[in-house]
Amino acid sequence: MRPAKLWRGDATHGIRYHHAMPKSVDILAIAAHRDDVEQTCGGTLLKMAQMGRTTAILDLSRGEMGTRGTMEARAREAEDARQILRVSWRKALDIPDGCVENTFENRKKVAAVIRELRPRVLILPYWEARHPDHYTAGVLGYEAAFVAGLAKLDLGFTAHRPFKVIYASLYAEVRPTFVVDITDQFEARLQSLLAYRSQYSDQASGTGVFPREAEIREKLAHMAGFYGLLAGVKYAEPFVQKEVGLVEDLLAIPVQSI
Ligand SMILES: [Zn+2]
């Protein structure tokens, strides 16, 4: 399902505000690159939005190092994906693509967004990955969340720390702490990824369709199917939390054992 119209906005700063600015959001997902969130937790964000939660995405970079597509094209694609996933707010910082570093300057940039949006739940990339930008984004995001809570640090907004930090672990070879059932969101999540036409369409063909769509669909279905199997559902997205889970009622624990 393609959005009817593209958002037109400030193409020079990469800063994109949507709707009226929410006072606070329930969930903020941070990732290194545009389309990372779509790959690792897009189904979960859509599911939360469908449950009435407000969601937001902060991309740390703008994709200027990508071999395909311009920065402006990727910004429009990110906006299309935002609409498909019903995300309330999305912005891209100006941290260099391919060079995401955990510096105090960058921590302050991310902390200012955390203070501005005041999320209860923060989703970060898992802290180990093949791509340095990905694991650095996980560590940078965590430390920025800490910095955001330092009351004496002046960042222009009231101090705030998310209640919960969870890690999207789709690309890490690690057993998730829990998974989110995205069976009903799988198709839209695929479409949000295909919205990145400069990345995922075969431009050489000139057909205007997605020759790689079947290949992408199969890969996503394998990954989501694997994590779904772990919890007895069709498709799921995996997460790691560092804290121990707390149970009130043994009879309400989900996922069958035997
Ligand atoms: Zn990435």
mmCIF file of N, CA and C in Angstrom, residues 170-171 189 218-228 235-236 238:
data_model
loop_
_atom_site.group_PDB
_atom_site.id
_atom_site.type_symbol
_atom_site.label_atom_id
_atom_site.label_comp_id
_atom_site.label_asym_id
_atom_site.label_seq_id
_atom_site.Cartn_x
_atom_site.Cartn_y
_atom_site.Cartn_z
ATOM 1 N N LEU A 170 17.277 -8.192 15.761
ATOM 2 C CA LEU A 170 17.040 -9.016 14.572
ATOM 3 C C LEU A 170 18.327 -9.476 13.893
ATOM 4 N N TYR A 171 19.305 -8.592 13.813
ATOM 5 C CA TYR A 171 20.523 -8.951 13.095
ATOM 6 C C TYR A 171 21.651 -9.427 13.997
ATOM 7 N N ARG A 189 4.864 -3.876 7.079
ATOM 8 C CA ARG A 189 6.293 -3.712 7.373
ATOM 9 C C ARG A 189 7.102 -3.910 6.091
ATOM 10 N N GLU A 218 10.831 -12.936 0.770
ATOM 11 C CA GLU A 218 11.244 -14.258 1.243
ATOM 12 C C GLU A 218 12.218 -14.146 2.419
ATOM 13 N N LYS A 219 13.156 -13.206 2.292
ATOM 14 C CA LYS A 219 14.141 -13.030 3.362
ATOM 15 C C LYS A 219 13.464 -12.567 4.659
ATOM 16 N N LEU A 220 12.572 -11.571 4.524
ATOM 17 C CA LEU A 220 11.874 -11.062 5.708
ATOM 18 C C LEU A 220 11.000 -12.143 6.338
ATOM 19 N N ALA A 221 10.365 -12.940 5.476
ATOM 20 C CA ALA A 221 9.483 -13.993 5.984
ATOM 21 C C ALA A 221 10.289 -15.053 6.739
ATOM 22 N N HIS A 222 11.484 -15.376 6.231
ATOM 23 C CA HIS A 222 12.343 -16.344 6.923
ATOM 24 C C HIS A 222 12.722 -15.838 8.309
ATOM 25 N N MET A 223 13.178 -14.579 8.347
ATOM 26 C CA MET A 223 13.630 -14.017 9.625
ATOM 27 C C MET A 223 12.465 -13.918 10.614
ATOM 28 N N ALA A 224 11.375 -13.300 10.164
ATOM 29 C CA ALA A 224 10.226 -13.110 11.052
ATOM 30 C C ALA A 224 9.608 -14.459 11.429
ATOM 31 N N GLY A 225 9.670 -15.420 10.486
ATOM 32 C CA GLY A 225 9.133 -16.749 10.743
ATOM 33 C C GLY A 225 9.946 -17.487 11.798
ATOM 34 N N PHE A 226 11.257 -17.328 11.736
ATOM 35 C CA PHE A 226 12.132 -17.960 12.732
ATOM 36 C C PHE A 226 11.795 -17.458 14.141
ATOM 37 N N TYR A 227 11.711 -16.122 14.279
ATOM 38 C CA TYR A 227 11.425 -15.568 15.610
ATOM 39 C C TYR A 227 9.990 -15.842 16.036
ATOM 40 N N GLY A 228 9.090 -15.950 15.049
ATOM 41 C CA GLY A 228 7.718 -16.317 15.375
ATOM 42 C C GLY A 228 7.643 -17.724 15.937
ATOM 43 N N TYR A 235 4.740 -14.727 12.554
ATOM 44 C CA TYR A 235 5.841 -13.777 12.357
ATOM 45 C C TYR A 235 6.071 -12.954 13.623
ATOM 46 N N ALA A 236 7.333 -12.716 13.944
ATOM 47 C CA ALA A 236 7.627 -11.909 15.137
ATOM 48 C C ALA A 236 8.930 -11.142 14.955
ATOM 49 N N PRO A 238 12.321 -9.778 17.251
ATOM 50 C CA PRO A 238 12.983 -10.113 18.520
ATOM 51 C C PRO A 238 13.550 -8.884 19.241
#
